[in-house]
Amino acid sequence: MMRMKLSMFFLMVVCIFFSGIYFASASDIRISNVSGTKHDILHKGRNFVVKAAAFGAVGNGTDQTRAIQSALNHLESIGGGKLVLGKGTFLLSLAKSVHDKACIIIPAGVTIEGSGVGVTILKRISSERKQNGILLVNKGYDTKGEYKAAGNITLRNFTITDGAVTSKPRKYGDLIALGHADNVLIERVQSLNHDQHFIDICGSRNVAVRNSISNNLQDTYGTATIQVDRAQNLGIWGLLLDGTNPQNVTIENNKITSMSELVLQLGHDQSTVENLNVVRNVITGANTAKGQIAIGKDEDTSILTANIKDNQIKLNNEKSIGINLVTDTANRLENISISGNVITGKMRTATFINSAVSTGFENILYSLYVDLSSAMRVLY
């Protein structure tokens, strides 16, 4: 009888321990490159699903940094898996982080999944509103070069924000930063105001951002909603600077409203970006006082193979540009396809292209121009 009671007690303890941890099937991440080929990327972590609440992380509007990091560390120790965040607001801080430049460090093979956009909210703690710091970043971005930092990561179904609009924003620190990563999917994620970038894709490859929403009312210089750049000085705060360039980046089916000077920044800081797919995004330049560029890049960057297709862009300032691809004499635009984009509203130019030193520029098709007698300018 005593042995039976002990067995039943042991079984109850096991059941309680695993109430927040259970098995789930691995999911496939499929990223399309510009040639239409599918990359089948299997989430390599073990098939564990962990409820954040099992580690004490609850959305009650208090600092949950340590609890969330503990759950992620547990998943890392068992080879990966999914962390499910419940409803509510989860505050994040550097004060309780294991890292001096980022609040949460995401290990390889991990999915962070909320309970829905606007339902699960990750938010910078108000006491650090002016303090530099990244909210979410992949592990090893600052110590491992090439594409060897933590990858095989998925982020989905939550809202992330810096907080309310402020007149004194931070200088450094994105909402989501990817450095030296390989295979990342960000989908159904909403960003609200960001002092730096919603997502910085830096020296990473095989990255897809899709079906996400961004509404940025913070008007700060150099705060593109999504930035694609190399691992160099102007990249992520604390990044290992080995010059690795980004490859195979897909930005599709996103809805973005922004006050930023440049909304989608496809090349930055002397980068060479290979295989870009920017399709079916709805972009609204909300700034009526300043000119904006919806899709563009720095002059000192090269793009080798890109598909910019079926995007809907609305601009609201006479100095704005819809698609701006200008390259200096030291860089290249090669195998660029631009088609089916609808660009409306107030603007200086719908599309501006300088391909004087480029080759392979093809399939330049445009759907609609408004408020311009000469909507497109192409310089050869």
mmCIF file of C-alpha atoms in Angstrom:
data_model
loop_
_atom_site.group_PDB
_atom_site.id
_atom_site.type_symbol
_atom_site.label_atom_id
_atom_site.label_comp_id
_atom_site.label_asym_id
_atom_site.label_seq_id
_atom_site.Cartn_x
_atom_site.Cartn_y
_atom_site.Cartn_z
ATOM 1 C CA MET A 1 0.000 0.000 0.000
ATOM 2 C CA MET A 2 2.819 2.396 0.908
ATOM 3 C CA ARG A 3 4.570 1.602 -2.398
ATOM 4 C CA MET A 4 1.332 2.331 -4.300
ATOM 5 C CA LYS A 5 0.921 5.686 -2.544
ATOM 6 C CA LEU A 6 4.497 6.664 -3.330
ATOM 7 C CA SER A 7 4.012 5.719 -6.963
ATOM 8 C CA MET A 8 0.853 7.792 -7.206
ATOM 9 C CA PHE A 9 2.602 10.728 -5.532
ATOM 10 C CA PHE A 10 5.509 10.481 -7.966
ATOM 11 C CA LEU A 11 3.091 10.388 -10.906
ATOM 12 C CA MET A 12 1.320 13.532 -9.656
ATOM 13 C CA VAL A 13 4.631 15.406 -9.354
ATOM 14 C CA VAL A 14 5.574 14.433 -12.889
ATOM 15 C CA CYS A 15 2.183 15.548 -14.225
ATOM 16 C CA ILE A 16 2.438 18.910 -12.482
ATOM 17 C CA PHE A 17 5.970 19.484 -13.785
ATOM 18 C CA PHE A 18 4.955 18.786 -17.360
ATOM 19 C CA SER A 19 1.701 20.760 -17.230
ATOM 20 C CA GLY A 20 3.479 23.648 -18.940
ATOM 21 C CA ILE A 21 5.752 21.517 -21.129
ATOM 22 C CA TYR A 22 4.447 19.264 -23.861
ATOM 23 C CA PHE A 23 5.332 17.832 -27.239
ATOM 24 C CA ALA A 24 4.393 19.374 -30.579
ATOM 25 C CA SER A 25 5.263 18.577 -34.147
ATOM 26 C CA ALA A 26 8.103 20.495 -35.772
ATOM 27 C CA SER A 27 7.086 23.060 -38.366
ATOM 28 C CA ASP A 28 8.596 23.877 -41.738
ATOM 29 C CA ILE A 29 9.706 27.388 -42.600
ATOM 30 C CA ARG A 30 9.608 28.024 -46.317
ATOM 31 C CA ILE A 31 11.360 31.090 -47.690
ATOM 32 C CA SER A 32 11.081 31.980 -51.364
ATOM 33 C CA ASN A 33 14.065 33.584 -53.001
ATOM 34 C CA VAL A 34 13.748 35.887 -55.975
ATOM 35 C CA SER A 35 14.067 33.041 -58.464
ATOM 36 C CA GLY A 36 10.989 31.375 -57.003
ATOM 37 C CA THR A 37 12.881 28.433 -55.525
ATOM 38 C CA LYS A 38 11.701 27.174 -52.150
ATOM 39 C CA HIS A 39 14.145 26.785 -49.294
ATOM 40 C CA ASP A 40 12.772 24.099 -46.957
ATOM 41 C CA ILE A 41 14.070 24.946 -43.522
ATOM 42 C CA LEU A 42 13.165 22.491 -40.780
ATOM 43 C CA HIS A 43 13.095 23.833 -37.253
ATOM 44 C CA LYS A 44 15.972 21.852 -35.788
ATOM 45 C CA GLY A 45 14.990 22.056 -32.134
ATOM 46 C CA ARG A 46 13.432 19.152 -30.277
ATOM 47 C CA ASN A 47 9.658 19.153 -30.373
ATOM 48 C CA PHE A 48 9.026 20.661 -26.958
ATOM 49 C CA VAL A 49 6.491 23.381 -26.310
ATOM 50 C CA VAL A 50 6.870 25.366 -23.112
ATOM 51 C CA LYS A 51 4.293 27.687 -21.611
ATOM 52 C CA ALA A 52 6.014 30.787 -20.307
ATOM 53 C CA ALA A 53 3.780 30.777 -17.252
ATOM 54 C CA ALA A 54 5.441 27.519 -16.147
ATOM 55 C CA PHE A 55 8.581 29.586 -15.609
ATOM 56 C CA GLY A 56 6.770 32.468 -13.929
ATOM 57 C CA ALA A 57 6.412 34.721 -16.980
ATOM 58 C CA VAL A 58 2.965 36.309 -16.884
ATOM 59 C CA GLY A 59 1.588 39.331 -18.721
ATOM 60 C CA ASN A 60 0.700 41.421 -15.699
ATOM 61 C CA GLY A 61 2.526 44.586 -16.773
ATOM 62 C CA THR A 62 5.642 43.934 -14.706
ATOM 63 C CA ASP A 63 9.237 43.089 -15.619
ATOM 64 C CA GLN A 64 9.340 39.549 -17.003
ATOM 65 C CA THR A 65 12.893 39.557 -18.395
ATOM 66 C CA ARG A 66 14.353 36.905 -16.091
ATOM 67 C CA ALA A 67 11.387 34.553 -16.340
ATOM 68 C CA ILE A 68 11.293 34.654 -20.146
ATOM 69 C CA GLN A 69 15.058 34.209 -20.372
ATOM 70 C CA SER A 70 14.882 31.237 -18.003
ATOM 71 C CA ALA A 71 12.312 29.578 -20.240
ATOM 72 C CA LEU A 72 14.468 30.190 -23.331
ATOM 73 C CA ASN A 73 17.545 28.866 -21.552
ATOM 74 C CA HIS A 74 15.614 25.717 -20.669
ATOM 75 C CA LEU A 75 14.673 25.193 -24.312
ATOM 76 C CA GLU A 76 18.284 25.690 -25.324
ATOM 77 C CA SER A 77 19.373 23.045 -22.801
ATOM 78 C CA ILE A 78 17.094 20.435 -24.391
ATOM 79 C CA GLY A 79 17.974 21.303 -27.979
ATOM 80 C CA GLY A 80 15.281 23.884 -28.828
ATOM 81 C CA GLY A 81 11.517 24.135 -29.000
ATOM 82 C CA LYS A 82 8.660 26.601 -28.719
ATOM 83 C CA LEU A 83 7.986 29.161 -25.985
ATOM 84 C CA VAL A 84 4.325 30.181 -25.800
ATOM 85 C CA LEU A 85 3.562 33.542 -24.205
ATOM 86 C CA GLY A 86 0.130 34.097 -22.725
ATOM 87 C CA LYS A 87 -2.086 37.157 -22.782
ATOM 88 C CA GLY A 88 -1.075 40.532 -21.399
ATOM 89 C CA THR A 89 1.877 42.916 -21.328
ATOM 90 C CA PHE A 90 5.354 41.572 -20.635
ATOM 91 C CA LEU A 91 7.849 44.312 -19.743
ATOM 92 C CA LEU A 92 11.500 43.813 -20.714
ATOM 93 C CA SER A 93 14.586 45.507 -19.279
ATOM 94 C CA LEU A 94 18.352 45.617 -19.436
ATOM 95 C CA ALA A 95 18.494 45.884 -15.659
ATOM 96 C CA LYS A 96 17.466 42.231 -15.293
ATOM 97 C CA SER A 97 19.040 40.902 -18.483
ATOM 98 C CA VAL A 98 21.974 38.523 -18.810
ATOM 99 C CA HIS A 99 23.396 40.815 -21.506
ATOM 100 C CA ASP A 100 24.548 44.436 -21.283
ATOM 101 C CA LYS A 101 23.101 45.499 -24.643
ATOM 102 C CA ALA A 102 19.961 43.395 -25.086
ATOM 103 C CA CYS A 103 16.995 42.506 -22.917
ATOM 104 C CA ILE A 104 16.271 39.010 -24.276
ATOM 105 C CA ILE A 105 18.798 36.647 -25.911
ATOM 106 C CA ILE A 106 17.209 34.087 -28.255
ATOM 107 C CA PRO A 107 19.052 30.764 -28.564
ATOM 108 C CA ALA A 108 19.164 28.608 -31.682
ATOM 109 C CA GLY A 109 16.268 26.382 -32.671
ATOM 110 C CA VAL A 110 13.660 28.350 -30.726
ATOM 111 C CA THR A 111 10.207 29.700 -31.563
ATOM 112 C CA ILE A 112 8.694 32.527 -29.517
ATOM 113 C CA GLU A 113 4.950 32.559 -30.088
ATOM 114 C CA GLY A 114 2.445 34.907 -28.506
ATOM 115 C CA SER A 115 -1.283 34.476 -28.112
ATOM 116 C CA GLY A 116 -2.006 37.019 -30.859
ATOM 117 C CA VAL A 117 -1.244 40.496 -32.144
ATOM 118 C CA GLY A 118 -2.450 43.019 -29.576
ATOM 119 C CA VAL A 119 -3.061 40.180 -27.123
ATOM 120 C CA THR A 120 0.548 39.442 -26.166
ATOM 121 C CA ILE A 121 2.616 42.630 -25.866
ATOM 122 C CA LEU A 122 6.389 42.830 -25.354
ATOM 123 C CA LYS A 123 7.275 46.332 -24.197
ATOM 124 C CA ARG A 124 10.369 48.201 -23.099
ATOM 125 C CA ILE A 125 10.118 49.114 -19.441
ATOM 126 C CA SER A 126 9.364 52.826 -19.062
ATOM 127 C CA SER A 127 12.313 53.480 -16.721
ATOM 128 C CA GLU A 128 14.636 52.545 -19.610
ATOM 129 C CA ARG A 129 12.771 54.446 -22.313
ATOM 130 C CA LYS A 130 15.772 56.683 -23.004
ATOM 131 C CA GLN A 131 18.404 54.011 -22.380
ATOM 132 C CA ASN A 132 20.170 52.297 -25.284
ATOM 133 C CA GLY A 133 19.354 48.633 -25.685
ATOM 134 C CA ILE A 134 17.924 45.964 -28.004
ATOM 135 C CA LEU A 135 14.701 44.214 -26.998
ATOM 136 C CA LEU A 136 15.180 40.832 -28.757
ATOM 137 C CA VAL A 137 18.382 39.542 -30.393
ATOM 138 C CA ASN A 138 19.741 36.161 -31.436
ATOM 139 C CA LYS A 139 22.426 34.625 -29.256
ATOM 140 C CA GLY A 140 26.007 35.005 -30.422
ATOM 141 C CA TYR A 141 25.379 38.007 -32.664
ATOM 142 C CA ASP A 142 28.255 39.746 -30.882
ATOM 143 C CA THR A 143 30.689 36.794 -30.702
ATOM 144 C CA LYS A 144 30.187 34.613 -33.804
ATOM 145 C CA GLY A 145 30.905 35.746 -37.362
ATOM 146 C CA GLU A 146 29.670 34.747 -40.810
ATOM 147 C CA TYR A 147 26.241 33.070 -40.371
ATOM 148 C CA LYS A 148 27.198 31.116 -37.247
ATOM 149 C CA ALA A 149 25.234 32.909 -34.533
ATOM 150 C CA ALA A 150 21.924 31.474 -33.319
ATOM 151 C CA GLY A 151 19.535 30.665 -36.161
ATOM 152 C CA ASN A 152 16.562 28.440 -36.962
ATOM 153 C CA ILE A 153 14.436 30.962 -35.065
ATOM 154 C CA THR A 154 10.749 31.809 -35.472
ATOM 155 C CA LEU A 155 8.951 34.809 -33.955
ATOM 156 C CA ARG A 156 5.182 35.102 -34.334
ATOM 157 C CA ASN A 157 1.832 36.268 -32.990
ATOM 158 C CA PHE A 158 2.701 39.158 -30.674
ATOM 159 C CA THR A 159 3.069 42.941 -30.491
ATOM 160 C CA ILE A 160 6.385 44.606 -29.671
ATOM 161 C CA THR A 161 7.002 48.273 -28.886
ATOM 162 C CA ASP A 162 9.327 50.838 -27.349
ATOM 163 C CA GLY A 163 6.365 52.640 -25.802
ATOM 164 C CA ALA A 164 4.850 56.048 -26.377
ATOM 165 C CA VAL A 165 6.285 58.658 -28.752
ATOM 166 C CA THR A 166 9.035 60.646 -27.062
ATOM 167 C CA SER A 167 10.995 63.788 -27.877
ATOM 168 C CA LYS A 168 14.204 62.142 -26.586
ATOM 169 C CA PRO A 169 14.501 58.695 -28.212
ATOM 170 C CA ARG A 170 17.406 56.287 -27.769
ATOM 171 C CA LYS A 171 20.353 56.295 -30.165
ATOM 172 C CA TYR A 172 20.940 52.533 -30.226
ATOM 173 C CA GLY A 173 18.769 49.474 -29.898
ATOM 174 C CA ASP A 174 16.247 47.807 -32.214
ATOM 175 C CA LEU A 175 13.042 46.024 -31.306
ATOM 176 C CA ILE A 176 14.230 42.850 -33.072
ATOM 177 C CA ALA A 177 17.845 42.427 -34.204
ATOM 178 C CA LEU A 178 19.320 39.557 -36.226
ATOM 179 C CA GLY A 179 23.096 39.384 -36.463
ATOM 180 C CA HIS A 180 24.999 36.579 -38.217
ATOM 181 C CA ALA A 181 21.807 34.477 -38.192
ATOM 182 C CA ASP A 182 20.791 31.733 -40.608
ATOM 183 C CA ASN A 183 17.137 30.768 -41.143
ATOM 184 C CA VAL A 184 14.752 33.137 -39.350
ATOM 185 C CA LEU A 185 11.030 33.614 -39.838
ATOM 186 C CA ILE A 186 9.148 36.604 -38.434
ATOM 187 C CA GLU A 187 5.432 36.466 -39.115
ATOM 188 C CA ARG A 188 2.254 37.968 -37.716
ATOM 189 C CA VAL A 189 4.233 40.323 -35.490
ATOM 190 C CA GLN A 190 3.027 43.864 -34.865
ATOM 191 C CA SER A 191 5.408 46.681 -34.046
ATOM 192 C CA LEU A 192 4.312 49.997 -32.675
ATOM 193 C CA ASN A 193 6.685 52.910 -32.057
ATOM 194 C CA HIS A 194 10.387 52.163 -32.475
ATOM 195 C CA ASP A 195 13.290 54.524 -31.779
ATOM 196 C CA GLN A 196 15.615 52.541 -34.037
ATOM 197 C CA HIS A 197 14.359 49.702 -36.252
ATOM 198 C CA PHE A 198 11.472 47.297 -35.911
ATOM 199 C CA ILE A 199 13.764 44.673 -37.473
ATOM 200 C CA ASP A 200 17.468 44.958 -38.310
ATOM 201 C CA ILE A 201 18.649 42.117 -40.592
ATOM 202 C CA CYS A 202 22.404 42.432 -40.283
ATOM 203 C CA GLY A 203 24.895 40.035 -41.867
ATOM 204 C CA SER A 204 22.200 37.327 -41.871
ATOM 205 C CA ARG A 205 20.747 35.021 -44.502
ATOM 206 C CA ASN A 206 17.549 33.120 -45.268
ATOM 207 C CA VAL A 207 15.334 35.589 -43.421
ATOM 208 C CA ALA A 208 11.619 36.121 -44.082
ATOM 209 C CA VAL A 209 9.414 38.867 -42.645
ATOM 210 C CA ARG A 210 5.807 38.347 -43.656
ATOM 211 C CA ASN A 211 2.202 39.062 -42.712
ATOM 212 C CA SER A 212 3.308 41.588 -40.090
ATOM 213 C CA ILE A 213 2.035 45.056 -39.182
ATOM 214 C CA SER A 214 3.995 48.137 -38.207
ATOM 215 C CA ASN A 215 2.642 51.484 -37.074
ATOM 216 C CA ASN A 216 5.481 53.858 -36.192
ATOM 217 C CA LEU A 217 4.627 57.395 -35.134
ATOM 218 C CA GLN A 218 8.154 58.102 -33.823
ATOM 219 C CA ASP A 219 9.816 60.536 -36.229
ATOM 220 C CA THR A 220 13.526 59.884 -35.663
ATOM 221 C CA TYR A 221 16.354 60.140 -38.191
ATOM 222 C CA GLY A 222 17.708 56.803 -39.417
ATOM 223 C CA THR A 223 14.915 54.591 -38.059
ATOM 224 C CA ALA A 224 13.816 52.478 -41.007
ATOM 225 C CA THR A 225 11.078 50.019 -40.113
ATOM 226 C CA ILE A 226 13.109 47.169 -41.645
ATOM 227 C CA GLN A 227 16.816 47.625 -42.324
ATOM 228 C CA VAL A 228 19.005 45.213 -44.287
ATOM 229 C CA ASP A 229 22.735 45.734 -43.828
ATOM 230 C CA ARG A 230 26.094 44.083 -43.336
ATOM 231 C CA ALA A 231 27.950 43.325 -40.109
ATOM 232 C CA GLN A 232 29.789 46.620 -39.913
ATOM 233 C CA ASN A 233 29.998 49.791 -37.831
ATOM 234 C CA LEU A 234 26.470 51.050 -38.431
ATOM 235 C CA GLY A 235 24.823 47.697 -37.733
ATOM 236 C CA ILE A 236 23.331 46.306 -34.529
ATOM 237 C CA TRP A 237 24.607 47.706 -31.247
ATOM 238 C CA GLY A 238 27.391 45.420 -30.000
ATOM 239 C CA LEU A 239 27.594 43.426 -33.247
ATOM 240 C CA LEU A 240 30.696 41.418 -34.171
ATOM 241 C CA LEU A 241 32.090 43.472 -37.045
ATOM 242 C CA ASP A 242 33.341 40.985 -39.631
ATOM 243 C CA GLY A 243 31.668 42.557 -42.673
ATOM 244 C CA THR A 244 29.335 39.627 -43.441
ATOM 245 C CA ASN A 245 26.725 40.613 -46.037
ATOM 246 C CA PRO A 246 23.027 39.682 -45.989
ATOM 247 C CA GLN A 247 21.636 37.068 -48.380
ATOM 248 C CA ASN A 248 18.204 35.693 -49.296
ATOM 249 C CA VAL A 249 15.888 38.166 -47.583
ATOM 250 C CA THR A 250 12.137 38.119 -48.202
ATOM 251 C CA ILE A 251 9.818 40.940 -47.084
ATOM 252 C CA GLU A 252 6.262 40.125 -48.113
ATOM 253 C CA ASN A 253 2.617 40.809 -47.295
ATOM 254 C CA ASN A 254 3.385 43.349 -44.578
ATOM 255 C CA LYS A 255 1.369 46.451 -43.766
ATOM 256 C CA ILE A 256 3.562 49.355 -42.695
ATOM 257 C CA THR A 257 2.678 52.898 -41.666
ATOM 258 C CA SER A 258 5.654 55.035 -40.704
ATOM 259 C CA MET A 259 6.933 58.524 -39.987
ATOM 260 C CA SER A 260 10.536 57.456 -40.708
ATOM 261 C CA GLU A 261 12.623 59.126 -43.396
ATOM 262 C CA LEU A 262 13.225 55.705 -45.008
ATOM 263 C CA VAL A 263 10.732 52.888 -44.425
ATOM 264 C CA LEU A 264 12.281 49.787 -46.041
ATOM 265 C CA GLN A 265 16.057 50.196 -46.227
ATOM 266 C CA LEU A 266 17.361 47.498 -48.562
ATOM 267 C CA GLY A 267 21.068 48.296 -48.245
ATOM 268 C CA HIS A 268 23.162 50.158 -45.704
ATOM 269 C CA ASP A 269 26.779 50.942 -44.797
ATOM 270 C CA GLN A 270 28.599 49.704 -47.930
ATOM 271 C CA SER A 271 26.772 46.385 -47.953
ATOM 272 C CA THR A 272 26.296 44.027 -50.883
ATOM 273 C CA VAL A 273 22.840 42.478 -50.615
ATOM 274 C CA GLU A 274 22.104 39.329 -52.600
ATOM 275 C CA ASN A 275 18.673 37.904 -53.439
ATOM 276 C CA LEU A 276 15.989 40.281 -52.205
ATOM 277 C CA ASN A 277 12.282 39.639 -52.514
ATOM 278 C CA VAL A 278 10.083 42.653 -51.629
ATOM 279 C CA VAL A 279 6.535 41.811 -52.658
ATOM 280 C CA ARG A 280 2.913 42.651 -51.852
ATOM 281 C CA ASN A 281 3.654 45.080 -49.047
ATOM 282 C CA VAL A 282 1.334 47.991 -48.244
ATOM 283 C CA ILE A 283 3.400 51.019 -47.218
ATOM 284 C CA THR A 284 2.030 54.376 -46.068
ATOM 285 C CA GLY A 285 4.407 57.280 -45.596
ATOM 286 C CA ALA A 286 2.544 59.107 -42.836
ATOM 287 C CA ASN A 287 4.835 62.111 -42.569
ATOM 288 C CA THR A 288 3.196 65.167 -44.118
ATOM 289 C CA ALA A 289 5.922 67.592 -42.943
ATOM 290 C CA LYS A 290 8.980 65.768 -44.334
ATOM 291 C CA GLY A 291 9.886 63.836 -47.446
ATOM 292 C CA GLN A 292 10.083 60.049 -47.133
ATOM 293 C CA ILE A 293 11.375 57.115 -49.173
ATOM 294 C CA ALA A 294 9.167 54.035 -49.007
ATOM 295 C CA ILE A 295 11.632 51.521 -50.508
ATOM 296 C CA GLY A 296 15.277 52.458 -51.004
ATOM 297 C CA LYS A 297 18.907 52.024 -50.082
ATOM 298 C CA ASP A 298 22.109 53.931 -49.395
ATOM 299 C CA GLU A 299 24.135 55.066 -52.409
ATOM 300 C CA ASP A 300 27.224 53.188 -51.199
ATOM 301 C CA THR A 301 25.561 49.752 -51.373
ATOM 302 C CA SER A 302 25.091 47.122 -54.076
ATOM 303 C CA ILE A 303 22.082 44.909 -54.743
ATOM 304 C CA LEU A 304 22.656 41.724 -56.721
ATOM 305 C CA THR A 305 19.319 40.198 -57.782
ATOM 306 C CA ALA A 306 16.086 41.635 -56.444
ATOM 307 C CA ASN A 307 12.373 41.393 -57.106
ATOM 308 C CA ILE A 308 10.340 44.446 -56.064
ATOM 309 C CA LYS A 309 6.823 43.559 -57.062
ATOM 310 C CA ASP A 310 3.153 44.359 -56.412
ATOM 311 C CA ASN A 311 3.769 46.757 -53.533
ATOM 312 C CA GLN A 312 1.177 49.434 -52.774
ATOM 313 C CA ILE A 313 2.743 52.711 -51.673
ATOM 314 C CA LYS A 314 1.013 55.902 -50.576
ATOM 315 C CA LEU A 315 3.033 59.068 -49.938
ATOM 316 C CA ASN A 316 2.011 62.327 -48.283
ATOM 317 C CA ASN A 317 4.762 64.856 -48.958
ATOM 318 C CA GLU A 318 5.809 66.511 -52.214
ATOM 319 C CA LYS A 319 9.470 65.638 -51.524
ATOM 320 C CA SER A 320 8.822 61.912 -51.079
ATOM 321 C CA ILE A 321 9.917 59.061 -53.374
ATOM 322 C CA GLY A 322 8.240 55.685 -53.725
ATOM 323 C CA ILE A 323 11.130 53.477 -54.877
ATOM 324 C CA ASN A 324 14.622 54.975 -54.801
ATOM 325 C CA LEU A 325 17.555 52.940 -56.136
ATOM 326 C CA VAL A 326 20.573 55.200 -56.542
ATOM 327 C CA THR A 327 24.098 53.804 -56.658
ATOM 328 C CA ASP A 328 27.473 55.507 -56.700
ATOM 329 C CA THR A 329 30.191 54.519 -59.165
ATOM 330 C CA ALA A 330 31.766 51.991 -56.784
ATOM 331 C CA ASN A 331 28.617 49.855 -56.437
ATOM 332 C CA ARG A 332 26.213 47.860 -58.588
ATOM 333 C CA LEU A 333 22.575 47.149 -59.312
ATOM 334 C CA GLU A 334 22.311 43.821 -61.109
ATOM 335 C CA ASN A 335 19.344 41.635 -62.075
ATOM 336 C CA ILE A 336 16.738 43.957 -60.630
ATOM 337 C CA SER A 337 13.086 43.375 -61.490
ATOM 338 C CA ILE A 338 10.511 46.050 -60.599
ATOM 339 C CA SER A 339 6.921 45.411 -61.611
ATOM 340 C CA GLY A 340 3.305 45.888 -60.638
ATOM 341 C CA ASN A 341 3.916 48.513 -57.936
ATOM 342 C CA VAL A 342 1.141 51.044 -57.305
ATOM 343 C CA ILE A 343 2.474 54.393 -56.052
ATOM 344 C CA THR A 344 0.006 57.152 -55.218
ATOM 345 C CA GLY A 345 -0.348 60.406 -53.303
ATOM 346 C CA LYS A 346 1.901 63.440 -52.968
ATOM 347 C CA MET A 347 5.506 62.858 -54.049
ATOM 348 C CA ARG A 348 8.488 64.213 -55.928
ATOM 349 C CA THR A 349 9.056 61.019 -57.904
ATOM 350 C CA ALA A 350 7.308 57.666 -57.890
ATOM 351 C CA THR A 351 10.437 55.721 -58.859
ATOM 352 C CA PHE A 352 13.986 56.994 -59.210
ATOM 353 C CA ILE A 353 16.652 54.653 -60.597
ATOM 354 C CA ASN A 354 20.293 55.336 -61.309
ATOM 355 C CA SER A 355 21.771 52.378 -63.155
ATOM 356 C CA ALA A 356 24.631 54.170 -64.870
ATOM 357 C CA VAL A 357 27.203 51.621 -63.714
ATOM 358 C CA SER A 358 24.941 48.592 -63.518
ATOM 359 C CA THR A 359 24.159 45.573 -65.661
ATOM 360 C CA GLY A 360 21.255 43.172 -65.947
ATOM 361 C CA PHE A 361 18.573 45.732 -65.148
ATOM 362 C CA GLU A 362 15.315 44.305 -66.487
ATOM 363 C CA ASN A 363 11.531 44.118 -66.389
ATOM 364 C CA ILE A 364 10.817 47.675 -65.321
ATOM 365 C CA LEU A 365 7.028 47.861 -65.279
ATOM 366 C CA TYR A 366 4.845 50.365 -63.441
ATOM 367 C CA SER A 367 1.149 50.367 -62.748
ATOM 368 C CA LEU A 368 -0.021 53.785 -61.610
ATOM 369 C CA TYR A 369 1.280 57.279 -60.947
ATOM 370 C CA VAL A 370 -0.583 60.171 -59.420
ATOM 371 C CA ASP A 371 0.233 63.885 -59.085
ATOM 372 C CA LEU A 372 3.161 63.747 -61.494
ATOM 373 C CA SER A 373 3.607 64.631 -65.135
ATOM 374 C CA SER A 374 6.857 62.686 -65.249
ATOM 375 C CA ALA A 375 6.568 60.055 -62.583
ATOM 376 C CA MET A 376 9.610 57.948 -63.299
ATOM 377 C CA ARG A 377 13.187 58.989 -63.827
ATOM 378 C CA VAL A 378 15.772 56.465 -64.981
ATOM 379 C CA LEU A 379 19.363 57.537 -65.505
ATOM 380 C CA TYR A 380 21.697 55.424 -67.661
#
